[in-house]
């Protein structure tokens, strides 16, 4: 446990320059964009040049670039992401309202992807080169090639419009109705998770096949242990290290894909928030949304690293 805490502290310290770099990248990109915070603030009011100048001076927009960057980092540390030019509301309030739905969609999609990948990958490995394996490989290849937004449109057409099993759009809070929440989230979560599940299935299959060919597996089965026990107790634990690493990278896809999926299903999450901000010319909200998604990706990968350390004792001893 001491070794894990020491490694965890080291990883968190290393995240500081990474996050500063992410903030710098987003800050620079937003400065070179056509969005002008002053013009956005006075949108539709026909401000004079003097009013624009006063606004920029009052908000530090005329300060040197390093000063503005340090002020921006300081504001983020205090939890201040700025103020929306359209609603005049703090960006952090809008983010905290939209983020829970995006996290619900992301982790629901992650759970579906993991379950499907484990079932498909282990089954394909056990029935290697036989019909179940061949069928799963064809399905997984199709899933890898199918974009999430295309799957979303197909699901809306056939499962929502034609069959009427699910609503085409909208969101119901789980506190109001868990069944209604599940109905509104099932299609978006499936559209988001199926491409990831297809990729992970292929990786799990390869890892399990390699583990099944090891000598200790043949010895254990030859000594009389049931294959189910050997696979469940030993093979899966050793085989899932590589898929677990890939899973951390796929979470970034899920977070980014959630932006598109939310827009298609009209879900009031981070995706809709940022798309509306882009259309309405609200740079503070766009900036806050992008940073939130980026930080979420970093934090989730830190959690995946911790899980990897828990699963792999050799890595703990190597880094300690």
PDB file of C-alpha atoms in Angstrom:
ATOM      1  CA  UNK A   1       0.000   0.000   0.000  1.00  0.00           C
ATOM      2  CA  UNK A   2       2.886   2.379   0.799  1.00  0.00           C
ATOM      3  CA  UNK A   3       4.357   1.731  -2.642  1.00  0.00           C
ATOM      4  CA  UNK A   4       1.016   2.507  -4.316  1.00  0.00           C
ATOM      5  CA  UNK A   5       0.653   5.783  -2.383  1.00  0.00           C
ATOM      6  CA  UNK A   6       4.216   6.785  -3.294  1.00  0.00           C
ATOM      7  CA  UNK A   7       3.631   6.042  -6.983  1.00  0.00           C
ATOM      8  CA  UNK A   8       0.290   7.835  -6.890  1.00  0.00           C
ATOM      9  CA  UNK A   9       1.856  10.993  -5.438  1.00  0.00           C
ATOM     10  CA  UNK A  10       4.538  10.859  -8.115  1.00  0.00           C
ATOM     11  CA  UNK A  11       1.933  10.550 -10.881  1.00  0.00           C
ATOM     12  CA  UNK A  12      -0.106  13.450  -9.495  1.00  0.00           C
ATOM     13  CA  UNK A  13       2.999  15.670  -9.356  1.00  0.00           C
ATOM     14  CA  UNK A  14       3.748  14.810 -12.985  1.00  0.00           C
ATOM     15  CA  UNK A  15       0.203  15.818 -13.941  1.00  0.00           C
ATOM     16  CA  UNK A  16       0.828  19.433 -12.916  1.00  0.00           C
ATOM     17  CA  UNK A  17       3.036  20.375 -15.924  1.00  0.00           C
ATOM     18  CA  UNK A  18       0.717  18.374 -18.186  1.00  0.00           C
ATOM     19  CA  UNK A  19      -2.326  20.343 -17.072  1.00  0.00           C
ATOM     20  CA  UNK A  20      -0.419  23.621 -17.377  1.00  0.00           C
ATOM     21  CA  UNK A  21       0.466  22.626 -20.929  1.00  0.00           C
ATOM     22  CA  UNK A  22      -3.163  21.825 -21.726  1.00  0.00           C
ATOM     23  CA  UNK A  23      -4.255  25.190 -20.336  1.00  0.00           C
ATOM     24  CA  UNK A  24      -1.562  26.952 -22.389  1.00  0.00           C
ATOM     25  CA  UNK A  25      -2.596  25.152 -25.581  1.00  0.00           C
ATOM     26  CA  UNK A  26      -6.286  25.987 -25.160  1.00  0.00           C
ATOM     27  CA  UNK A  27      -5.442  29.558 -24.151  1.00  0.00           C
ATOM     28  CA  UNK A  28      -3.273  30.099 -27.242  1.00  0.00           C
ATOM     29  CA  UNK A  29      -5.802  28.523 -29.622  1.00  0.00           C
ATOM     30  CA  UNK A  30      -8.605  30.678 -28.248  1.00  0.00           C
ATOM     31  CA  UNK A  31      -6.474  33.815 -28.563  1.00  0.00           C
ATOM     32  CA  UNK A  32      -5.869  33.091 -32.272  1.00  0.00           C
ATOM     33  CA  UNK A  33      -9.521  32.375 -32.984  1.00  0.00           C
ATOM     34  CA  UNK A  34     -11.899  34.918 -34.470  1.00  0.00           C
ATOM     35  CA  UNK A  35     -13.902  35.066 -31.236  1.00  0.00           C
ATOM     36  CA  UNK A  36     -13.587  38.416 -29.497  1.00  0.00           C
ATOM     37  CA  UNK A  37     -14.801  38.468 -25.885  1.00  0.00           C
ATOM     38  CA  UNK A  38     -15.539  42.187 -26.102  1.00  0.00           C
ATOM     39  CA  UNK A  39     -17.641  41.870 -29.260  1.00  0.00           C
ATOM     40  CA  UNK A  40     -19.415  38.838 -27.805  1.00  0.00           C
ATOM     41  CA  UNK A  41     -20.219  40.744 -24.616  1.00  0.00           C
ATOM     42  CA  UNK A  42     -21.810  43.635 -26.559  1.00  0.00           C
ATOM     43  CA  UNK A  43     -23.451  41.330 -29.105  1.00  0.00           C
ATOM     44  CA  UNK A  44     -26.354  43.113 -30.761  1.00  0.00           C
ATOM     45  CA  UNK A  45     -25.705  46.398 -28.907  1.00  0.00           C
ATOM     46  CA  UNK A  46     -23.539  48.188 -31.537  1.00  0.00           C
ATOM     47  CA  UNK A  47     -20.835  49.299 -29.064  1.00  0.00           C
ATOM     48  CA  UNK A  48     -18.447  52.140 -29.813  1.00  0.00           C
ATOM     49  CA  UNK A  49     -14.703  51.611 -30.105  1.00  0.00           C
ATOM     50  CA  UNK A  50     -14.269  53.335 -26.755  1.00  0.00           C
ATOM     51  CA  UNK A  51     -16.685  50.907 -25.080  1.00  0.00           C
ATOM     52  CA  UNK A  52     -14.838  47.962 -26.594  1.00  0.00           C
ATOM     53  CA  UNK A  53     -11.506  49.400 -25.457  1.00  0.00           C
ATOM     54  CA  UNK A  54     -12.789  50.006 -21.922  1.00  0.00           C
ATOM     55  CA  UNK A  55     -14.126  46.464 -21.707  1.00  0.00           C
ATOM     56  CA  UNK A  56     -10.800  44.980 -22.860  1.00  0.00           C
ATOM     57  CA  UNK A  57      -8.850  47.144 -20.427  1.00  0.00           C
ATOM     58  CA  UNK A  58     -11.179  46.346 -17.523  1.00  0.00           C
ATOM     59  CA  UNK A  59     -10.904  42.591 -18.137  1.00  0.00           C
ATOM     60  CA  UNK A  60      -7.142  42.510 -18.732  1.00  0.00           C
ATOM     61  CA  UNK A  61      -7.424  41.726 -22.441  1.00  0.00           C
ATOM     62  CA  UNK A  62      -4.800  44.369 -23.261  1.00  0.00           C
ATOM     63  CA  UNK A  63      -2.194  42.982 -20.859  1.00  0.00           C
ATOM     64  CA  UNK A  64       0.903  41.170 -22.199  1.00  0.00           C
ATOM     65  CA  UNK A  65       0.354  37.526 -23.127  1.00  0.00           C
ATOM     66  CA  UNK A  66       2.315  35.998 -20.180  1.00  0.00           C
ATOM     67  CA  UNK A  67       0.378  38.147 -17.703  1.00  0.00           C
ATOM     68  CA  UNK A  68      -2.943  37.130 -19.201  1.00  0.00           C
ATOM     69  CA  UNK A  69      -1.944  33.463 -19.115  1.00  0.00           C
ATOM     70  CA  UNK A  70      -0.887  33.601 -15.457  1.00  0.00           C
ATOM     71  CA  UNK A  71      -4.090  35.458 -14.558  1.00  0.00           C
ATOM     72  CA  UNK A  72      -6.086  32.810 -16.408  1.00  0.00           C
ATOM     73  CA  UNK A  73      -4.321  29.971 -14.552  1.00  0.00           C
ATOM     74  CA  UNK A  74      -4.909  31.760 -11.256  1.00  0.00           C
ATOM     75  CA  UNK A  75      -8.605  32.132 -12.038  1.00  0.00           C
ATOM     76  CA  UNK A  76      -8.867  28.420 -12.884  1.00  0.00           C
ATOM     77  CA  UNK A  77      -7.185  27.461  -9.605  1.00  0.00           C
ATOM     78  CA  UNK A  78      -9.849  29.504  -7.801  1.00  0.00           C
ATOM     79  CA  UNK A  79     -12.592  27.768  -9.819  1.00  0.00           C
ATOM     80  CA  UNK A  80     -13.298  30.789 -12.028  1.00  0.00           C
ATOM     81  CA  UNK A  81     -13.717  29.999 -15.738  1.00  0.00           C
ATOM     82  CA  UNK A  82     -14.997  33.422 -16.654  1.00  0.00           C
ATOM     83  CA  UNK A  83     -18.456  34.727 -17.455  1.00  0.00           C
ATOM     84  CA  UNK A  84     -20.665  33.833 -20.393  1.00  0.00           C
ATOM     85  CA  UNK A  85     -20.941  36.729 -22.825  1.00  0.00           C
ATOM     86  CA  UNK A  86     -24.557  35.857 -23.614  1.00  0.00           C
ATOM     87  CA  UNK A  87     -26.125  34.843 -20.311  1.00  0.00           C
ATOM     88  CA  UNK A  88     -23.790  36.852 -18.029  1.00  0.00           C
ATOM     89  CA  UNK A  89     -23.710  33.748 -15.822  1.00  0.00           C
ATOM     90  CA  UNK A  90     -20.461  32.188 -14.533  1.00  0.00           C
ATOM     91  CA  UNK A  91     -19.161  29.544 -16.919  1.00  0.00           C
ATOM     92  CA  UNK A  92     -18.433  27.190 -14.033  1.00  0.00           C
ATOM     93  CA  UNK A  93     -22.156  27.147 -13.170  1.00  0.00           C
ATOM     94  CA  UNK A  94     -23.078  26.129 -16.716  1.00  0.00           C
ATOM     95  CA  UNK A  95     -20.348  23.478 -16.766  1.00  0.00           C
ATOM     96  CA  UNK A  96     -21.393  21.959 -13.436  1.00  0.00           C
ATOM     97  CA  UNK A  97     -24.971  21.782 -14.726  1.00  0.00           C
ATOM     98  CA  UNK A  98     -24.067  20.082 -18.018  1.00  0.00           C
ATOM     99  CA  UNK A  99     -21.143  17.894 -16.883  1.00  0.00           C
ATOM    100  CA  UNK A 100     -23.124  15.296 -14.852  1.00  0.00           C
ATOM    101  CA  UNK A 101     -25.124  14.231 -17.910  1.00  0.00           C
ATOM    102  CA  UNK A 102     -21.958  13.864 -19.992  1.00  0.00           C
ATOM    103  CA  UNK A 103     -20.349  11.783 -17.243  1.00  0.00           C
ATOM    104  CA  UNK A 104     -23.478   9.619 -17.025  1.00  0.00           C
ATOM    105  CA  UNK A 105     -23.377   9.011 -20.766  1.00  0.00           C
ATOM    106  CA  UNK A 106     -19.622   8.392 -20.802  1.00  0.00           C
ATOM    107  CA  UNK A 107     -19.554   5.884 -17.955  1.00  0.00           C
ATOM    108  CA  UNK A 108     -22.719   4.129 -19.094  1.00  0.00           C
ATOM    109  CA  UNK A 109     -21.122   3.748 -22.510  1.00  0.00           C
ATOM    110  CA  UNK A 110     -17.868   2.619 -20.876  1.00  0.00           C
ATOM    111  CA  UNK A 111     -19.689  -0.033 -18.860  1.00  0.00           C
ATOM    112  CA  UNK A 112     -21.497  -1.362 -21.936  1.00  0.00           C
ATOM    113  CA  UNK A 113     -18.243  -1.420 -23.920  1.00  0.00           C
ATOM    114  CA  UNK A 114     -16.356  -3.325 -21.200  1.00  0.00           C
ATOM    115  CA  UNK A 115     -19.099  -5.941 -20.748  1.00  0.00           C
ATOM    116  CA  UNK A 116     -19.473  -6.537 -24.501  1.00  0.00           C
ATOM    117  CA  UNK A 117     -15.690  -6.660 -25.011  1.00  0.00           C
ATOM    118  CA  UNK A 118     -15.174  -9.194 -22.218  1.00  0.00           C
ATOM    119  CA  UNK A 119     -18.007 -11.431 -23.398  1.00  0.00           C
ATOM    120  CA  UNK A 120     -17.031 -11.224 -27.048  1.00  0.00           C
ATOM    121  CA  UNK A 121     -13.257 -11.357 -26.595  1.00  0.00           C
ATOM    122  CA  UNK A 122     -13.182 -14.270 -24.142  1.00  0.00           C
ATOM    123  CA  UNK A 123     -15.741 -16.252 -26.153  1.00  0.00           C
ATOM    124  CA  UNK A 124     -13.780 -15.713 -29.365  1.00  0.00           C
ATOM    125  CA  UNK A 125     -10.549 -16.788 -27.682  1.00  0.00           C
ATOM    126  CA  UNK A 126     -12.050 -19.956 -26.192  1.00  0.00           C
ATOM    127  CA  UNK A 127     -13.635 -20.941 -29.541  1.00  0.00           C
ATOM    128  CA  UNK A 128     -10.569 -19.909 -31.512  1.00  0.00           C
ATOM    129  CA  UNK A 129     -10.879 -20.344 -35.303  1.00  0.00           C
ATOM    130  CA  UNK A 130     -14.348 -21.866 -34.942  1.00  0.00           C
ATOM    131  CA  UNK A 131     -17.723 -20.427 -35.859  1.00  0.00           C
ATOM    132  CA  UNK A 132     -18.247 -18.244 -32.726  1.00  0.00           C
ATOM    133  CA  UNK A 133     -14.781 -16.749 -33.170  1.00  0.00           C
ATOM    134  CA  UNK A 134     -15.314 -16.070 -36.867  1.00  0.00           C
ATOM    135  CA  UNK A 135     -18.719 -14.487 -36.251  1.00  0.00           C
ATOM    136  CA  UNK A 136     -17.392 -12.258 -33.450  1.00  0.00           C
ATOM    137  CA  UNK A 137     -14.463 -11.167 -35.618  1.00  0.00           C
ATOM    138  CA  UNK A 138     -16.797 -10.146 -38.460  1.00  0.00           C
ATOM    139  CA  UNK A 139     -19.060  -8.247 -36.055  1.00  0.00           C
ATOM    140  CA  UNK A 140     -16.122  -6.512 -34.358  1.00  0.00           C
ATOM    141  CA  UNK A 141     -14.605  -5.473 -37.689  1.00  0.00           C
ATOM    142  CA  UNK A 142     -17.958  -4.012 -38.704  1.00  0.00           C
ATOM    143  CA  UNK A 143     -18.179  -2.171 -35.393  1.00  0.00           C
ATOM    144  CA  UNK A 144     -14.690  -0.713 -35.768  1.00  0.00           C
ATOM    145  CA  UNK A 145     -15.567   0.623 -39.220  1.00  0.00           C
ATOM    146  CA  UNK A 146     -18.926   2.100 -38.143  1.00  0.00           C
ATOM    147  CA  UNK A 147     -18.793   5.710 -36.852  1.00  0.00           C
ATOM    148  CA  UNK A 148     -20.775   6.462 -33.715  1.00  0.00           C
ATOM    149  CA  UNK A 149     -22.894   9.199 -35.306  1.00  0.00           C
ATOM    150  CA  UNK A 150     -23.922   6.834 -38.133  1.00  0.00           C
ATOM    151  CA  UNK A 151     -24.962   4.189 -35.609  1.00  0.00           C
ATOM    152  CA  UNK A 152     -26.890   6.849 -33.713  1.00  0.00           C
ATOM    153  CA  UNK A 153     -28.875   7.831 -36.807  1.00  0.00           C
ATOM    154  CA  UNK A 154     -29.640   4.190 -37.642  1.00  0.00           C
ATOM    155  CA  UNK A 155     -30.819   3.525 -34.090  1.00  0.00           C
ATOM    156  CA  UNK A 156     -33.058   6.572 -34.118  1.00  0.00           C
ATOM    157  CA  UNK A 157     -34.609   5.489 -37.415  1.00  0.00           C
ATOM    158  CA  UNK A 158     -35.203   1.804 -36.646  1.00  0.00           C
ATOM    159  CA  UNK A 159     -35.420   1.493 -32.854  1.00  0.00           C
ATOM    160  CA  UNK A 160     -37.023   4.848 -32.024  1.00  0.00           C
ATOM    161  CA  UNK A 161     -39.063   5.940 -35.065  1.00  0.00           C
ATOM    162  CA  UNK A 162     -40.041   2.602 -36.677  1.00  0.00           C
ATOM    163  CA  UNK A 163     -40.387   0.396 -33.589  1.00  0.00           C
ATOM    164  CA  UNK A 164     -41.026   3.079 -30.985  1.00  0.00           C
ATOM    165  CA  UNK A 165     -38.999   1.287 -28.303  1.00  0.00           C
ATOM    166  CA  UNK A 166     -37.041   4.377 -27.280  1.00  0.00           C
ATOM    167  CA  UNK A 167     -37.549   8.155 -27.465  1.00  0.00           C
ATOM    168  CA  UNK A 168     -35.793   9.927 -30.325  1.00  0.00           C
ATOM    169  CA  UNK A 169     -34.374  12.681 -28.108  1.00  0.00           C
ATOM    170  CA  UNK A 170     -34.609  14.382 -24.744  1.00  0.00           C
ATOM    171  CA  UNK A 171     -33.466  13.571 -21.227  1.00  0.00           C
ATOM    172  CA  UNK A 172     -35.181  12.482 -18.011  1.00  0.00           C
ATOM    173  CA  UNK A 173     -33.398  12.899 -14.689  1.00  0.00           C
ATOM    174  CA  UNK A 174     -32.876   9.548 -12.906  1.00  0.00           C
ATOM    175  CA  UNK A 175     -34.138  11.143  -9.689  1.00  0.00           C
ATOM    176  CA  UNK A 176     -37.493  11.701 -11.401  1.00  0.00           C
ATOM    177  CA  UNK A 177     -37.776   8.346 -13.159  1.00  0.00           C
ATOM    178  CA  UNK A 178     -35.016   5.737 -13.401  1.00  0.00           C
ATOM    179  CA  UNK A 179     -36.900   3.862 -16.113  1.00  0.00           C
ATOM    180  CA  UNK A 180     -37.354   7.051 -18.108  1.00  0.00           C
ATOM    181  CA  UNK A 181     -33.674   7.893 -17.654  1.00  0.00           C
ATOM    182  CA  UNK A 182     -32.654   4.447 -18.882  1.00  0.00           C
ATOM    183  CA  UNK A 183     -34.863   4.772 -21.954  1.00  0.00           C
ATOM    184  CA  UNK A 184     -33.453   8.172 -22.878  1.00  0.00           C
ATOM    185  CA  UNK A 185     -29.841   7.082 -22.298  1.00  0.00           C
ATOM    186  CA  UNK A 186     -29.832   3.608 -23.858  1.00  0.00           C
ATOM    187  CA  UNK A 187     -29.560   4.607 -27.525  1.00  0.00           C
ATOM    188  CA  UNK A 188     -26.940   7.350 -26.949  1.00  0.00           C
ATOM    189  CA  UNK A 189     -24.875   4.997 -24.769  1.00  0.00           C
ATOM    190  CA  UNK A 190     -25.068   2.194 -27.342  1.00  0.00           C
ATOM    191  CA  UNK A 191     -24.114   4.495 -30.211  1.00  0.00           C
ATOM    192  CA  UNK A 192     -21.181   5.769 -28.169  1.00  0.00           C
ATOM    193  CA  UNK A 193     -19.988   2.410 -26.863  1.00  0.00           C
ATOM    194  CA  UNK A 194     -20.303  -0.010 -29.788  1.00  0.00           C
ATOM    195  CA  UNK A 195     -17.214   1.195 -31.747  1.00  0.00           C
ATOM    196  CA  UNK A 196     -15.154   1.074 -28.528  1.00  0.00           C
ATOM    197  CA  UNK A 197     -16.546  -2.367 -27.651  1.00  0.00           C
ATOM    198  CA  UNK A 198     -15.579  -3.639 -31.115  1.00  0.00           C
ATOM    199  CA  UNK A 199     -11.989  -2.405 -30.735  1.00  0.00           C
ATOM    200  CA  UNK A 200     -11.633  -3.772 -27.213  1.00  0.00           C
ATOM    201  CA  UNK A 201     -13.095  -7.139 -28.253  1.00  0.00           C
ATOM    202  CA  UNK A 202     -10.257  -7.679 -30.718  1.00  0.00           C
ATOM    203  CA  UNK A 203      -7.668  -6.663 -28.130  1.00  0.00           C
ATOM    204  CA  UNK A 204      -9.176  -8.893 -25.414  1.00  0.00           C
ATOM    205  CA  UNK A 205      -9.326 -11.839 -27.812  1.00  0.00           C
ATOM    206  CA  UNK A 206      -5.655 -11.482 -28.747  1.00  0.00           C
ATOM    207  CA  UNK A 207      -4.562 -11.132 -25.124  1.00  0.00           C
ATOM    208  CA  UNK A 208      -6.602 -14.134 -23.941  1.00  0.00           C
ATOM    209  CA  UNK A 209      -5.393 -16.316 -26.835  1.00  0.00           C
ATOM    210  CA  UNK A 210      -1.776 -15.530 -25.961  1.00  0.00           C
ATOM    211  CA  UNK A 211      -2.426 -16.347 -22.299  1.00  0.00           C
ATOM    212  CA  UNK A 212      -4.230 -19.600 -23.093  1.00  0.00           C
ATOM    213  CA  UNK A 213      -1.148 -20.824 -24.988  1.00  0.00           C
ATOM    214  CA  UNK A 214       1.103 -20.500 -21.932  1.00  0.00           C
ATOM    215  CA  UNK A 215       2.445 -23.569 -20.171  1.00  0.00           C
ATOM    216  CA  UNK A 216       0.834 -22.861 -16.802  1.00  0.00           C
ATOM    217  CA  UNK A 217      -2.643 -22.973 -18.367  1.00  0.00           C
ATOM    218  CA  UNK A 218      -2.048 -26.384 -19.941  1.00  0.00           C
ATOM    219  CA  UNK A 219      -0.538 -27.631 -16.685  1.00  0.00           C
ATOM    220  CA  UNK A 220      -3.466 -26.377 -14.603  1.00  0.00           C
ATOM    221  CA  UNK A 221      -6.071 -27.905 -16.921  1.00  0.00           C
ATOM    222  CA  UNK A 222      -4.069 -31.134 -17.188  1.00  0.00           C
ATOM    223  CA  UNK A 223      -3.967 -31.408 -13.390  1.00  0.00           C
ATOM    224  CA  UNK A 224      -7.756 -31.497 -13.293  1.00  0.00           C
ATOM    225  CA  UNK A 225      -8.759 -27.900 -12.656  1.00  0.00           C
ATOM    226  CA  UNK A 226     -11.935 -26.928 -14.549  1.00  0.00           C
ATOM    227  CA  UNK A 227     -11.179 -24.650 -17.523  1.00  0.00           C
ATOM    228  CA  UNK A 228     -13.710 -22.119 -16.244  1.00  0.00           C
ATOM    229  CA  UNK A 229     -11.775 -21.782 -12.990  1.00  0.00           C
ATOM    230  CA  UNK A 230      -8.425 -21.449 -14.782  1.00  0.00           C
ATOM    231  CA  UNK A 231      -9.744 -18.806 -17.175  1.00  0.00           C
ATOM    232  CA  UNK A 232     -11.603 -16.849 -14.517  1.00  0.00           C
ATOM    233  CA  UNK A 233      -8.928 -16.963 -11.824  1.00  0.00           C
ATOM    234  CA  UNK A 234      -5.657 -16.765 -13.759  1.00  0.00           C
ATOM    235  CA  UNK A 235      -6.039 -16.147 -17.463  1.00  0.00           C
ATOM    236  CA  UNK A 236      -8.288 -13.083 -17.263  1.00  0.00           C
ATOM    237  CA  UNK A 237      -6.224 -11.353 -14.596  1.00  0.00           C
ATOM    238  CA  UNK A 238      -3.016 -11.733 -16.604  1.00  0.00           C
ATOM    239  CA  UNK A 239      -4.611 -11.110 -19.998  1.00  0.00           C
ATOM    240  CA  UNK A 240      -6.487  -7.933 -19.140  1.00  0.00           C
ATOM    241  CA  UNK A 241      -3.426  -5.765 -18.440  1.00  0.00           C
ATOM    242  CA  UNK A 242      -2.974  -4.658 -22.054  1.00  0.00           C
ATOM    243  CA  UNK A 243      -6.719  -4.061 -22.655  1.00  0.00           C
ATOM    244  CA  UNK A 244      -6.796  -2.010 -19.448  1.00  0.00           C
ATOM    245  CA  UNK A 245      -4.093   0.276 -20.826  1.00  0.00           C
ATOM    246  CA  UNK A 246      -5.962   0.704 -24.105  1.00  0.00           C
ATOM    247  CA  UNK A 247      -9.165   1.359 -22.182  1.00  0.00           C
ATOM    248  CA  UNK A 248      -7.652   4.534 -20.714  1.00  0.00           C
ATOM    249  CA  UNK A 249      -7.081   5.895 -24.217  1.00  0.00           C
ATOM    250  CA  UNK A 250     -10.591   4.893 -25.310  1.00  0.00           C
ATOM    251  CA  UNK A 251     -12.106   6.938 -22.482  1.00  0.00           C
ATOM    252  CA  UNK A 252     -10.860  10.016 -24.322  1.00  0.00           C
ATOM    253  CA  UNK A 253     -12.785   8.867 -27.378  1.00  0.00           C
ATOM    254  CA  UNK A 254     -15.885   8.363 -25.253  1.00  0.00           C
ATOM    255  CA  UNK A 255     -15.638  11.858 -23.781  1.00  0.00           C
ATOM    256  CA  UNK A 256     -15.104  13.423 -27.193  1.00  0.00           C
ATOM    257  CA  UNK A 257     -17.732  11.244 -28.845  1.00  0.00           C
ATOM    258  CA  UNK A 258     -20.237  12.190 -26.189  1.00  0.00           C
ATOM    259  CA  UNK A 259     -20.147  15.749 -27.540  1.00  0.00           C
ATOM    260  CA  UNK A 260     -21.390  14.569 -30.947  1.00  0.00           C
ATOM    261  CA  UNK A 261     -23.856  12.007 -29.590  1.00  0.00           C
ATOM    262  CA  UNK A 262     -25.415  14.546 -27.203  1.00  0.00           C
ATOM    263  CA  UNK A 263     -26.026  16.894 -30.112  1.00  0.00           C
ATOM    264  CA  UNK A 264     -27.738  14.164 -32.167  1.00  0.00           C
ATOM    265  CA  UNK A 265     -30.014  13.112 -29.281  1.00  0.00           C
ATOM    266  CA  UNK A 266     -30.540  16.686 -28.010  1.00  0.00           C
ATOM    267  CA  UNK A 267     -29.145  15.895 -24.564  1.00  0.00           C
ATOM    268  CA  UNK A 268     -28.337  18.941 -22.381  1.00  0.00           C
ATOM    269  CA  UNK A 269     -24.751  17.938 -21.639  1.00  0.00           C
ATOM    270  CA  UNK A 270     -21.308  19.366 -22.383  1.00  0.00           C
ATOM    271  CA  UNK A 271     -21.684  18.687 -26.094  1.00  0.00           C
ATOM    272  CA  UNK A 272     -24.816  20.767 -26.505  1.00  0.00           C
ATOM    273  CA  UNK A 273     -23.334  23.462 -24.256  1.00  0.00           C
ATOM    274  CA  UNK A 274     -20.214  23.819 -26.395  1.00  0.00           C
ATOM    275  CA  UNK A 275     -21.991  23.536 -29.746  1.00  0.00           C
ATOM    276  CA  UNK A 276     -24.434  26.263 -28.727  1.00  0.00           C
ATOM    277  CA  UNK A 277     -21.529  28.399 -27.479  1.00  0.00           C
ATOM    278  CA  UNK A 278     -19.712  28.031 -30.815  1.00  0.00           C
ATOM    279  CA  UNK A 279     -22.834  28.941 -32.799  1.00  0.00           C
ATOM    280  CA  UNK A 280     -23.595  31.940 -30.586  1.00  0.00           C
ATOM    281  CA  UNK A 281     -20.016  33.197 -30.365  1.00  0.00           C
ATOM    282  CA  UNK A 282     -19.460  32.681 -26.625  1.00  0.00           C
ATOM    283  CA  UNK A 283     -15.690  32.053 -26.283  1.00  0.00           C
ATOM    284  CA  UNK A 284     -15.604  31.774 -22.487  1.00  0.00           C
ATOM    285  CA  UNK A 285     -18.045  28.847 -22.514  1.00  0.00           C
ATOM    286  CA  UNK A 286     -16.177  27.117 -25.361  1.00  0.00           C
ATOM    287  CA  UNK A 287     -12.902  27.529 -23.494  1.00  0.00           C
ATOM    288  CA  UNK A 288     -14.358  26.257 -20.225  1.00  0.00           C
ATOM    289  CA  UNK A 289     -15.987  23.268 -21.908  1.00  0.00           C
ATOM    290  CA  UNK A 290     -12.824  22.209 -23.731  1.00  0.00           C
ATOM    291  CA  UNK A 291     -10.729  22.484 -20.571  1.00  0.00           C
ATOM    292  CA  UNK A 292     -13.270  20.478 -18.590  1.00  0.00           C
ATOM    293  CA  UNK A 293     -13.251  17.645 -21.138  1.00  0.00           C
ATOM    294  CA  UNK A 294      -9.431  17.696 -21.271  1.00  0.00           C
ATOM    295  CA  UNK A 295      -9.090  17.615 -17.486  1.00  0.00           C
ATOM    296  CA  UNK A 296     -11.643  14.813 -17.303  1.00  0.00           C
ATOM    297  CA  UNK A 297      -9.581  12.770 -19.754  1.00  0.00           C
ATOM    298  CA  UNK A 298      -6.440  13.310 -17.637  1.00  0.00           C
ATOM    299  CA  UNK A 299      -8.174  12.323 -14.402  1.00  0.00           C
ATOM    300  CA  UNK A 300      -9.729   9.189 -15.904  1.00  0.00           C
ATOM    301  CA  UNK A 301      -6.342   8.085 -17.226  1.00  0.00           C
ATOM    302  CA  UNK A 302      -4.895   8.593 -13.758  1.00  0.00           C
ATOM    303  CA  UNK A 303      -7.585   6.259 -12.400  1.00  0.00           C
ATOM    304  CA  UNK A 304      -6.755   3.701 -15.115  1.00  0.00           C
ATOM    305  CA  UNK A 305      -3.070   3.908 -14.111  1.00  0.00           C
ATOM    306  CA  UNK A 306      -4.020   3.193 -10.503  1.00  0.00           C
ATOM    307  CA  UNK A 307      -6.090   0.176 -11.565  1.00  0.00           C
ATOM    308  CA  UNK A 308      -3.165  -1.026 -13.668  1.00  0.00           C
ATOM    309  CA  UNK A 309      -0.893  -0.805 -10.625  1.00  0.00           C
ATOM    310  CA  UNK A 310      -3.383  -2.780  -8.544  1.00  0.00           C
ATOM    311  CA  UNK A 311      -3.637  -5.519 -11.177  1.00  0.00           C
ATOM    312  CA  UNK A 312       0.091  -5.731 -11.940  1.00  0.00           C
ATOM    313  CA  UNK A 313       2.254  -6.206  -8.798  1.00  0.00           C
ATOM    314  CA  UNK A 314       5.437  -6.359 -10.900  1.00  0.00           C
ATOM    315  CA  UNK A 315       4.866  -2.799 -12.087  1.00  0.00           C
ATOM    316  CA  UNK A 316       4.489  -1.615  -8.491  1.00  0.00           C
ATOM    317  CA  UNK A 317       7.821  -3.148  -7.508  1.00  0.00           C
ATOM    318  CA  UNK A 318       9.515  -1.710 -10.606  1.00  0.00           C
ATOM    319  CA  UNK A 319       8.333   1.871  -9.963  1.00  0.00           C
ATOM    320  CA  UNK A 320       8.596   1.879  -6.179  1.00  0.00           C
TER     321      UNK A 320
END
